[in-house]
C-alpha cells in the first residue's frame, strides 16, 4: 500500500473530492500506426484533492514532467488570435510599467512559440524564454526570441543569474500550475528576482472551474488549481508576497497573480477583495467540493445522453478543437467515434492523429465544411467567441452547436 498522499506545497493531509478515473495524458495524440497499442498505453488515476492545511487544490497522482513535455509536444500557443492579442497587450504593459529601468531583463517560463516574448524582442528588451520542448522552442527562436531549451528549476535559475543578472520580471502563463516541483521553482525565482521585481503567472482559476463545472480543465498537465488564498499561503513560505490579482476571461477563466519580495510592494486592494469573495463563496468548504463533484457526474451523463439521442436519430456530429481538456471529457464520458465522428483542429501537429484513449480522428478545419455536420461539439469552448465568429456560416447553413460549459445546451 502506498502512503497517504500529502500536499506538495506544505505537507498537509489531502482530502480527495473528485476521481475522473484512469486517463491518458491530455496531449498524447496517437499516430495512426499506434492505434492498436492505445488500449494498453499509459494511464494514470486522475483524482483531485484539497489540502486540509493550506487549501491548495492539486492532483493526487501525476505524470513525470519529461513524459508530458518533450520535443514532440504538440501544443502551439499562437493558434488563437484572442490569445495573441492577450499576450501582446500584456507584453505592452510589462514594457511600459515594469521594464522601464536602464537595462531591464524579463524571463518567461514556458515561452512556447514566442507568443508573448516576440513583442518584447521587437522592442529590443533583454529577455530569455525557458522552453523544455525542443520543437516549439525552435519555433520561438524562429520568431526572434532568445530561448533556453531546458526545464526551469532552481539550478537553471542560478545559471541565468550568473549569465544575465537579476530579472525585473519573471512570467509564466499556463505553465506554473503544470509543474510538480514548485519548491525548486519558487526558490529559483526568489533568487533570480531583482529587489523590486515581480513574478507574474496566470493559470486556470479554481473559482471559475467550480462555478462553471468545467472539469475538463483537470488533466495531467494541470497539477495545481490556484485560489488567491492558496497562492498567498504558498508565496509566504518562500519570502514572497501576493501583491496583486486579476481575474481574466481567457481560457475559460484564469487568475493572474503578482508576487514580489515580501514587503517590497504595497498589497493591492484587489487581493483583499478576492480573498473575501472566495471566503463568501465557500470555495474551500467540503459542501462546495461535493456539490462540484455531483455536478460533474450530472453534466457527463447529460452530454452522453444527448449525443446518443443524436446518433440514434442518424445525425452527424463532429467535434471542434482537439484540446488537451477534451481528453478528460471524452475519456470520462466514453465518447468514441460512434458519437463524434472526427474533430477538426487548426494545429498541424495534431492533424492526422487520433485522440488519446478514445481514438477519434483529428482533421484540418477545412474538413468541417466538407460537408457541414448536423451538430458540432464545441470542445475548445474557451475559444467560443473566436470560433463561432469564424464558423458563422455553419450556423447559417442550419448547423447547431453543442455546448457543455457550464451545462449541456444546443443552439
Ligand atoms: N505560455 C504558453 C504555453 C503554455 S503550455 C501559453 O500560455 O500559451 C505550457 C508550456 O510550459 C509548455 O510549452 C511546456 O513545455 C512548458 N513547461 C513545462 N514545464 C516547464 C518548466 N519546468 N520550465 C519551463 N517551461 C515549462
Ligand atoms: P486550448 O484550449 O488553447 O488548450 P488545451 O489544449 O490546453 O485545452 O486548445 C485549443 C485547441 O483548439 C488548439 O488545438 C487549437 C484549436 N483551435 C482551432 O482549431 N481553431 C480555432 O479557431 C481556435 C481558436 C483553436
Ligand atoms: Zn498544503
Coordinates of C-alpha atoms and ligand atoms in Angstrom, one line a residue:
X1 CA 0.0 0.0 0.0
X2 CA 1.2 3.5 -0.8
X3 CA 1.5 6.1 2.0
X4 CA -1.3 8.6 2.4
X5 CA -0.9 11.4 -0.2
X6 CA 0.3 14.7 1.2
X7 CA 0.2 18.3 -0.1
X8 CA 3.2 19.1 -2.4
X9 CA 3.3 22.6 -1.0
X10 CA 3.0 22.2 2.8
X11 CA 3.0 18.5 3.6
X12 CA -0.6 18.7 5.0
X13 CA -3.2 16.0 4.6
X14 CA -5.1 15.8 1.3
X15 CA -8.9 15.4 1.1
X16 CA -9.9 13.9 -2.3
X17 CA -13.1 15.2 -3.8
X18 CA -13.2 14.1 -7.4
X19 CA -12.0 10.9 -9.2
X20 CA -12.2 11.1 -13.0
X21 CA -10.9 7.6 -13.5
X22 CA -7.9 6.2 -15.4
X23 CA -6.9 8.8 -18.0
X24 CA -4.2 9.1 -20.7
X25 CA -2.1 12.2 -21.0
X26 CA -4.1 15.1 -22.4
X27 CA -1.7 15.9 -25.3
X28 CA -0.7 12.3 -26.1
X29 CA -2.4 12.3 -29.6
X30 CA -2.0 8.9 -31.2
X31 CA -0.2 8.4 -34.5
X32 CA -2.5 6.1 -36.7
X33 CA 0.1 3.3 -36.8
X34 CA 0.0 3.1 -32.9
X35 CA -3.8 2.9 -32.7
X36 CA -3.8 -0.8 -31.8
X37 CA -1.4 -0.2 -28.9
X38 CA -3.6 2.5 -27.4
X39 CA -5.8 0.1 -25.3
X40 CA -2.5 -0.9 -23.4
X41 CA -0.9 2.6 -23.4
X42 CA -0.1 4.6 -20.3
X43 CA -3.0 5.6 -17.9
X44 CA -3.0 7.3 -14.5
X45 CA -5.7 8.0 -11.9
X46 CA -7.0 11.5 -12.5
X47 CA -8.1 12.5 -9.0
X48 CA -8.2 15.9 -7.3
X49 CA -7.8 16.8 -3.7
X50 CA -7.7 19.9 -1.5
X51 CA -5.0 20.3 1.2
X52 CA -6.6 20.5 4.6
X53 CA -3.9 22.8 5.9
X54 CA -3.1 25.3 3.1
X55 CA -6.2 24.7 0.8
X56 CA -4.1 24.1 -2.3
X57 CA -6.1 22.1 -4.8
X58 CA -4.0 19.5 -6.6
X59 CA -3.8 16.2 -8.5
X60 CA -3.1 13.2 -6.2
X61 CA -1.2 11.2 -8.9
X62 CA 0.7 12.9 -11.6
X63 CA 2.8 12.2 -14.6
X64 CA 6.6 12.8 -14.7
X65 CA 7.4 16.2 -16.3
X66 CA 9.6 14.8 -19.1
X67 CA 6.8 12.4 -20.1
X68 CA 4.4 15.3 -20.7
X69 CA 6.9 17.9 -22.1
X70 CA 9.3 16.6 -24.7
X71 CA 10.5 17.6 -28.2
X72 CA 7.2 16.4 -29.9
X73 CA 4.9 18.3 -27.5
X74 CA 2.1 19.4 -29.9
X75 CA 0.6 22.5 -28.2
X76 CA 1.1 25.8 -30.0
X77 CA 0.1 28.9 -28.2
X78 CA -0.4 31.1 -31.3
X79 CA -3.4 29.1 -32.7
X80 CA -5.8 31.6 -31.2
X81 CA -6.0 35.3 -32.3
X82 CA -7.6 36.2 -29.0
X83 CA -4.6 34.7 -27.1
X84 CA -2.2 36.5 -29.4
X85 CA -3.9 39.8 -28.6
X86 CA -4.0 38.9 -24.9
X87 CA -0.2 38.4 -24.8
X88 CA 0.6 41.4 -27.0
X89 CA -1.4 43.5 -24.6
X90 CA 0.4 42.1 -21.6
X91 CA 3.8 42.5 -23.1
X92 CA 2.9 46.1 -23.7
X93 CA 2.1 46.5 -20.1
X94 CA 5.3 44.9 -19.0
X95 CA 7.2 47.3 -21.3
X96 CA 5.5 50.4 -20.0
X97 CA 5.1 49.5 -16.3
X98 CA 7.9 47.1 -15.3
X99 CA 10.7 47.1 -17.9
X100 CA 11.5 50.7 -17.5
X101 CA 15.0 50.7 -16.0
X102 CA 18.2 51.3 -17.8
X103 CA 18.8 47.7 -19.0
X104 CA 15.7 45.7 -18.0
X105 CA 15.5 41.9 -18.2
X106 CA 12.5 39.5 -18.4
X107 CA 12.4 35.7 -18.1
X108 CA 9.5 33.7 -19.3
X109 CA 8.9 30.1 -18.2
X110 CA 7.0 28.1 -20.9
X111 CA 7.6 30.6 -23.7
X112 CA 6.3 28.0 -26.2
X113 CA 6.2 29.5 -29.8
X114 CA 7.1 33.0 -28.5
X115 CA 3.6 34.3 -28.3
X116 CA 4.4 36.8 -25.6
X117 CA 8.2 37.4 -25.9
X118 CA 8.2 38.3 -29.5
X119 CA 6.7 41.7 -28.6
X120 CA 9.4 42.2 -26.0
X121 CA 12.1 41.1 -28.5
X122 CA 10.8 43.5 -31.1
X123 CA 11.1 46.3 -28.5
X124 CA 14.8 45.4 -28.1
X125 CA 14.5 44.5 -24.4
X126 CA 16.7 41.8 -22.9
X127 CA 14.7 38.6 -22.4
X128 CA 15.0 34.8 -22.1
X129 CA 12.4 32.2 -22.8
X130 CA 12.7 28.9 -21.0
X131 CA 11.1 26.2 -23.0
X132 CA 11.8 22.5 -22.4
X133 CA 10.1 21.2 -25.6
X134 CA 12.6 21.2 -28.4
X135 CA 10.4 21.6 -31.5
X136 CA 8.4 24.5 -30.1
X137 CA 11.5 26.1 -28.6
X138 CA 12.8 26.2 -32.1
X139 CA 9.6 27.9 -33.3
X140 CA 10.2 30.5 -30.7
X141 CA 13.7 31.1 -31.9
X142 CA 12.5 31.4 -35.5
X143 CA 10.1 34.1 -34.1
X144 CA 13.1 36.1 -33.0
X145 CA 13.3 35.3 -29.3
X146 CA 16.2 34.0 -27.2
X147 CA 15.3 30.6 -25.8
X148 CA 17.0 28.1 -23.5
X149 CA 15.7 24.6 -24.2
X150 CA 15.5 23.3 -20.6
X151 CA 13.1 22.9 -17.7
X152 CA 13.3 25.8 -15.4
X153 CA 14.3 24.9 -11.8
X154 CA 16.5 26.2 -9.0
X155 CA 19.7 25.2 -10.8
X156 CA 18.8 26.8 -14.1
X157 CA 17.7 30.0 -12.2
X158 CA 21.3 30.1 -10.7
X159 CA 22.8 29.8 -14.1
X160 CA 20.6 32.5 -15.6
X161 CA 21.5 34.7 -12.6
X162 CA 25.2 34.2 -13.3
X163 CA 25.0 34.9 -17.0
X164 CA 22.3 37.6 -17.2
X165 CA 21.9 39.0 -13.7
X166 CA 18.6 39.6 -11.8
X167 CA 15.3 39.6 -13.6
X168 CA 12.8 42.5 -13.3
X169 CA 10.0 40.3 -14.4
X170 CA 9.6 36.5 -14.3
X171 CA 6.5 35.5 -16.2
X172 CA 4.7 32.2 -16.7
X173 CA 1.4 31.7 -18.4
X174 CA -0.3 28.3 -18.2
X175 CA 3.0 26.8 -17.0
X176 CA 3.4 27.4 -13.3
X177 CA 0.4 25.2 -12.5
X178 CA 1.9 22.5 -14.8
X179 CA 5.0 21.9 -12.7
X180 CA 5.0 19.4 -9.8
X181 CA 8.4 20.7 -8.3
X182 CA 7.2 24.1 -7.3
X183 CA 9.5 24.1 -4.4
X184 CA 12.5 24.3 -6.6
X185 CA 10.8 26.8 -9.0
X186 CA 9.9 29.2 -6.2
X187 CA 13.4 29.0 -4.6
X188 CA 14.9 29.7 -8.0
X189 CA 12.6 32.7 -8.6
X190 CA 13.2 34.1 -5.2
X191 CA 17.0 34.2 -6.0
X192 CA 16.5 35.4 -9.6
X193 CA 14.1 38.2 -8.9
X194 CA 15.5 41.8 -8.6
X195 CA 14.7 43.5 -5.3
X196 CA 11.8 45.5 -6.9
X197 CA 10.9 42.7 -9.4
X198 CA 7.7 40.7 -9.9
X199 CA 6.8 37.1 -10.6
X200 CA 3.6 37.2 -12.6
X201 CA 1.7 34.0 -13.5
X202 CA -1.7 33.2 -14.9
X203 CA -3.4 29.8 -14.8
X204 CA -7.0 28.5 -14.7
X205 CA -8.8 29.8 -11.6
X206 CA -10.3 27.2 -9.4
X207 CA -13.2 29.6 -8.6
X208 CA -14.2 29.5 -12.3
X209 CA -13.8 25.8 -12.5
X210 CA -16.2 25.3 -9.6
X211 CA -18.6 27.9 -10.9
X212 CA -18.8 26.5 -14.4
X213 CA -18.4 22.8 -13.6
X214 CA -15.5 23.0 -16.2
X215 CA -14.0 19.7 -15.0
X216 CA -12.2 19.2 -18.3
X217 CA -9.7 21.8 -17.0
X218 CA -8.5 18.9 -15.0
X219 CA -5.9 16.8 -16.9
X220 CA -2.3 15.6 -16.4
X221 CA -0.6 19.0 -17.1
X222 CA -2.8 20.9 -14.7
X223 CA -1.4 19.7 -11.4
X224 CA -2.4 22.7 -9.2
X225 CA -5.6 24.8 -9.3
X226 CA -5.0 28.1 -7.6
X227 CA -7.0 30.4 -5.5
X228 CA -5.9 33.8 -4.0
X229 CA -5.9 32.1 -0.6
X230 CA -3.7 29.1 -1.5
X231 CA -1.3 31.3 -3.5
X232 CA -0.9 33.8 -0.7
X233 CA -0.1 31.0 1.7
X234 CA 2.4 29.4 -0.7
X235 CA 4.2 32.6 -1.6
X236 CA 4.8 33.4 2.1
X237 CA 6.7 30.1 2.5
X238 CA 9.3 31.5 0.1
X239 CA 9.7 35.0 1.3
X240 CA 7.3 36.2 -1.4
X241 CA 4.1 38.1 -1.1
X242 CA 0.9 38.1 -3.2
X243 CA 0.6 41.8 -4.1
X244 CA -1.9 41.8 -6.9
X245 CA -4.5 39.6 -8.6
X246 CA -6.7 39.9 -11.7
X247 CA -9.4 37.6 -13.0
X248 CA -9.0 37.1 -16.7
X249 CA -11.6 36.0 -19.2
X250 CA -9.2 33.9 -21.3
X251 CA -9.1 30.1 -21.3
X252 CA -12.4 29.8 -19.5
X253 CA -11.4 32.0 -16.6
X254 CA -7.9 32.5 -15.2
X255 CA -6.3 34.0 -12.2
X256 CA -3.3 36.3 -12.8
X257 CA -1.1 36.6 -9.6
X258 CA 1.7 39.1 -9.0
X259 CA 4.3 38.1 -6.4
X260 CA 7.0 40.4 -5.1
X261 CA 9.6 40.0 -2.4
X262 CA 7.9 40.3 1.0
X263 CA 7.4 43.9 1.9
X264 CA 8.8 45.3 -1.3
X265 CA 5.5 46.5 -2.8
X266 CA 2.1 47.6 -1.4
X267 CA -0.6 44.9 -1.5
X268 CA -3.4 45.9 -3.9
X269 CA -7.0 46.1 -2.5
X270 CA -7.8 43.5 -5.3
X271 CA -6.1 40.8 -3.2
X272 CA -8.2 41.5 -0.1
X273 CA -11.3 41.7 -2.2
X274 CA -10.7 38.3 -3.9
X275 CA -9.8 36.7 -0.6
X276 CA -13.1 38.0 0.8
X277 CA -15.1 36.8 -2.3
X278 CA -13.5 33.3 -2.0
X279 CA -14.5 33.1 1.7
X280 CA -18.1 34.2 1.0
X281 CA -18.4 31.7 -1.8
X282 CA -17.2 28.9 0.5
X283 CA -14.8 27.9 -2.3
X284 CA -12.8 25.6 0.0
X285 CA -15.8 24.2 2.0
X286 CA -16.3 20.5 1.7
X287 CA -20.0 21.0 0.8
X288 CA -18.9 23.1 -2.2
X289 CA -16.5 20.5 -3.4
X290 CA -19.1 17.7 -3.0
X291 CA -21.6 19.8 -5.0
X292 CA -19.0 20.3 -7.7
X293 CA -18.3 16.6 -8.0
X294 CA -22.0 15.8 -8.2
X295 CA -22.4 18.5 -10.9
X296 CA -19.6 16.9 -12.9
X297 CA -21.3 13.5 -12.9
X298 CA -24.6 15.0 -13.9
X299 CA -23.0 17.0 -16.7
X300 CA -21.2 13.9 -18.1
X301 CA -24.4 11.9 -18.1
X302 CA -26.4 14.7 -19.8
X303 CA -23.9 15.1 -22.5
X304 CA -23.7 11.4 -23.3
X305 CA -27.5 11.1 -23.3
X306 CA -27.8 13.9 -25.9
X307 CA -25.0 12.5 -28.1
X308 CA -26.7 9.1 -28.1
X309 CA -30.1 10.6 -29.0
X310 CA -28.5 12.4 -31.9
X311 CA -26.7 9.2 -33.0
X312 CA -29.9 7.2 -32.8
X313 CA -31.6 9.9 -34.9
X314 CA -28.9 9.4 -37.6
X315 CA -27.4 12.9 -37.1
X316 CA -23.8 13.6 -37.9
X317 CA -21.8 15.1 -35.0
X318 CA -18.2 16.3 -35.2
X319 CA -16.0 17.9 -32.6
X320 CA -14.4 21.3 -32.8
X321 CA -10.9 21.8 -31.2
X322 CA -8.8 18.8 -30.2
X323 CA -7.9 20.4 -26.8
X324 CA -6.0 18.6 -24.1
X325 CA -9.0 19.4 -22.0
X326 CA -11.2 17.3 -24.2
X327 CA -9.1 14.2 -23.5
X328 CA -10.6 14.3 -19.9
X329 CA -14.1 14.9 -21.2
X330 CA -14.0 12.2 -23.9
X331 CA -12.4 9.5 -21.7
X332 CA -14.6 10.3 -18.7
X333 CA -17.8 10.2 -20.7
X334 CA -16.6 7.3 -23.0
X335 CA -17.2 9.4 -26.2
X336 CA -15.8 7.4 -29.2
X337 CA -16.2 7.8 -33.0
X338 CA -19.7 6.3 -32.9
X339 CA -20.8 9.6 -31.2
X340 CA -18.3 12.1 -32.6
X341 CA -17.0 11.1 -36.0
X342 CA -14.0 13.3 -36.1
X343 CA -12.6 16.5 -34.6
X344 CA -11.2 19.4 -36.6
X345 CA -8.3 21.4 -35.3
X346 CA -6.0 24.1 -36.8
X347 CA -2.8 22.6 -35.2
X348 CA -0.8 20.9 -37.9
X349 CA 0.9 18.7 -35.3
X350 CA -2.4 17.2 -34.2
X351 CA -4.0 16.6 -37.6
X352 CA -3.9 13.0 -38.9
X353 CA -3.6 11.8 -35.3
X354 CA -6.3 10.3 -33.0
X355 CA -7.5 11.5 -29.7
X356 CA -5.8 9.8 -26.7
X357 CA -7.8 6.9 -25.3
X358 CA -10.9 7.5 -27.5
X359 CA -9.3 7.3 -30.9
X360 CA -11.3 10.0 -32.7
X361 CA -9.5 11.1 -35.9
X362 CA -8.3 14.7 -36.0
X363 CA -8.6 16.6 -39.2
X364 CA -8.0 20.1 -40.5
X365 CA -10.6 22.8 -40.1
X366 CA -11.3 22.6 -43.9
X367 CA -12.9 19.2 -43.3
X368 CA -15.6 20.9 -41.1
X369 CA -17.4 22.4 -44.1
X370 CA -16.9 19.4 -46.4
X371 CA -19.9 19.0 -45.9
X372 CA -21.0 20.6 -42.7
X373 CA -22.2 18.1 -40.0
X374 CA -25.6 18.5 -38.4
X375 CA -24.1 19.2 -35.0
X376 CA -20.7 20.4 -33.7
X377 CA -19.5 19.7 -30.2
X378 CA -17.5 22.7 -29.1
X379 CA -14.6 21.1 -27.4
X380 CA -12.5 24.3 -27.5
X381 CA -15.2 26.1 -25.5
X382 CA -12.7 28.5 -24.1
X383 CA -12.3 30.0 -27.6
X384 CA -16.1 30.1 -28.2
X385 CA -16.4 33.7 -29.4
X386 CA -13.5 33.4 -31.8
X387 CA -14.7 30.0 -33.2
X388 CA -18.4 30.9 -33.5
X389 CA -17.4 34.1 -35.4
X390 CA -15.0 32.3 -37.7
X391 CA -17.5 29.5 -38.4
X392 CA -20.6 31.7 -38.6
X393 CA -21.5 30.0 -42.0
X394 CA -22.1 26.7 -40.2
X395 CA -24.9 28.1 -38.1
X396 CA -26.3 30.0 -41.1
X397 CA -26.4 26.7 -43.0
X398 CA -28.6 25.2 -40.3
X399 CA -25.8 23.6 -38.2
X400 CA -26.2 23.6 -34.4
X401 CA -23.5 23.9 -31.8
X402 CA -23.4 21.6 -28.7
X403 CA -22.1 23.4 -25.7
X404 CA -21.3 21.7 -22.4
X405 CA -19.9 24.5 -20.2
X406 CA -21.5 25.5 -17.8
X407 CA -24.2 23.0 -18.9
X408 CA -25.3 21.0 -21.9
X409 CA -27.0 23.2 -24.3
X410 CA -27.7 23.0 -28.1
X411 CA -28.2 26.2 -30.1
Ligands
LIG1 N1 2.9 30.1 -22.1 C1 2.2 29.5 -23.2 C2 2.4 28.0 -23.2 C3 1.6 27.2 -22.2 S1 1.8 25.4 -22.4 C4 0.8 29.8 -23.2 O1 0.2 30.4 -22.2 O2 0.1 29.6 -24.2 C5 2.9 25.0 -21.1 C6 4.4 25.2 -21.5 O3 5.1 25.1 -20.3 C7 4.9 24.2 -22.5 O4 5.4 24.8 -23.6 C8 5.9 23.4 -21.7 O5 7.0 22.9 -22.4 C9 6.3 24.5 -20.7 N2 7.0 23.9 -19.4 C10 6.6 22.9 -18.7 N3 7.4 22.7 -17.6 C11 8.3 23.7 -17.6 C12 9.3 24.2 -16.8 N4 9.7 23.5 -15.7 N5 10.0 25.3 -17.1 C13 9.7 26.0 -18.2 N6 8.7 25.6 -19.1 C14 8.0 24.5 -18.8
LIG2 P1 -6.6 25.2 -25.9 O1 -8.0 25.3 -25.4 O2 -5.9 26.5 -26.1 O3 -5.7 24.4 -25.0 P2 -5.7 23.0 -24.2 O4 -5.2 22.0 -25.2 O5 -4.7 23.4 -23.2 O6 -7.0 22.5 -23.6 O7 -6.6 24.5 -27.3 C1 -7.3 25.0 -28.3 C2 -7.3 24.0 -29.5 O8 -8.3 24.4 -30.4 C3 -6.0 24.0 -30.2 O9 -5.6 22.7 -30.5 C4 -6.2 24.8 -31.4 C5 -7.7 24.6 -31.7 N1 -8.3 25.8 -32.3 C6 -8.9 25.6 -33.6 O10 -8.8 24.5 -34.2 N2 -9.5 26.7 -34.2 C7 -9.6 27.9 -33.6 O11 -10.1 28.9 -34.1 C8 -9.0 28.0 -32.2 C9 -9.1 29.3 -31.5 C10 -8.4 26.9 -31.7
LIG3 ZN1 -0.9 22.2 1.8

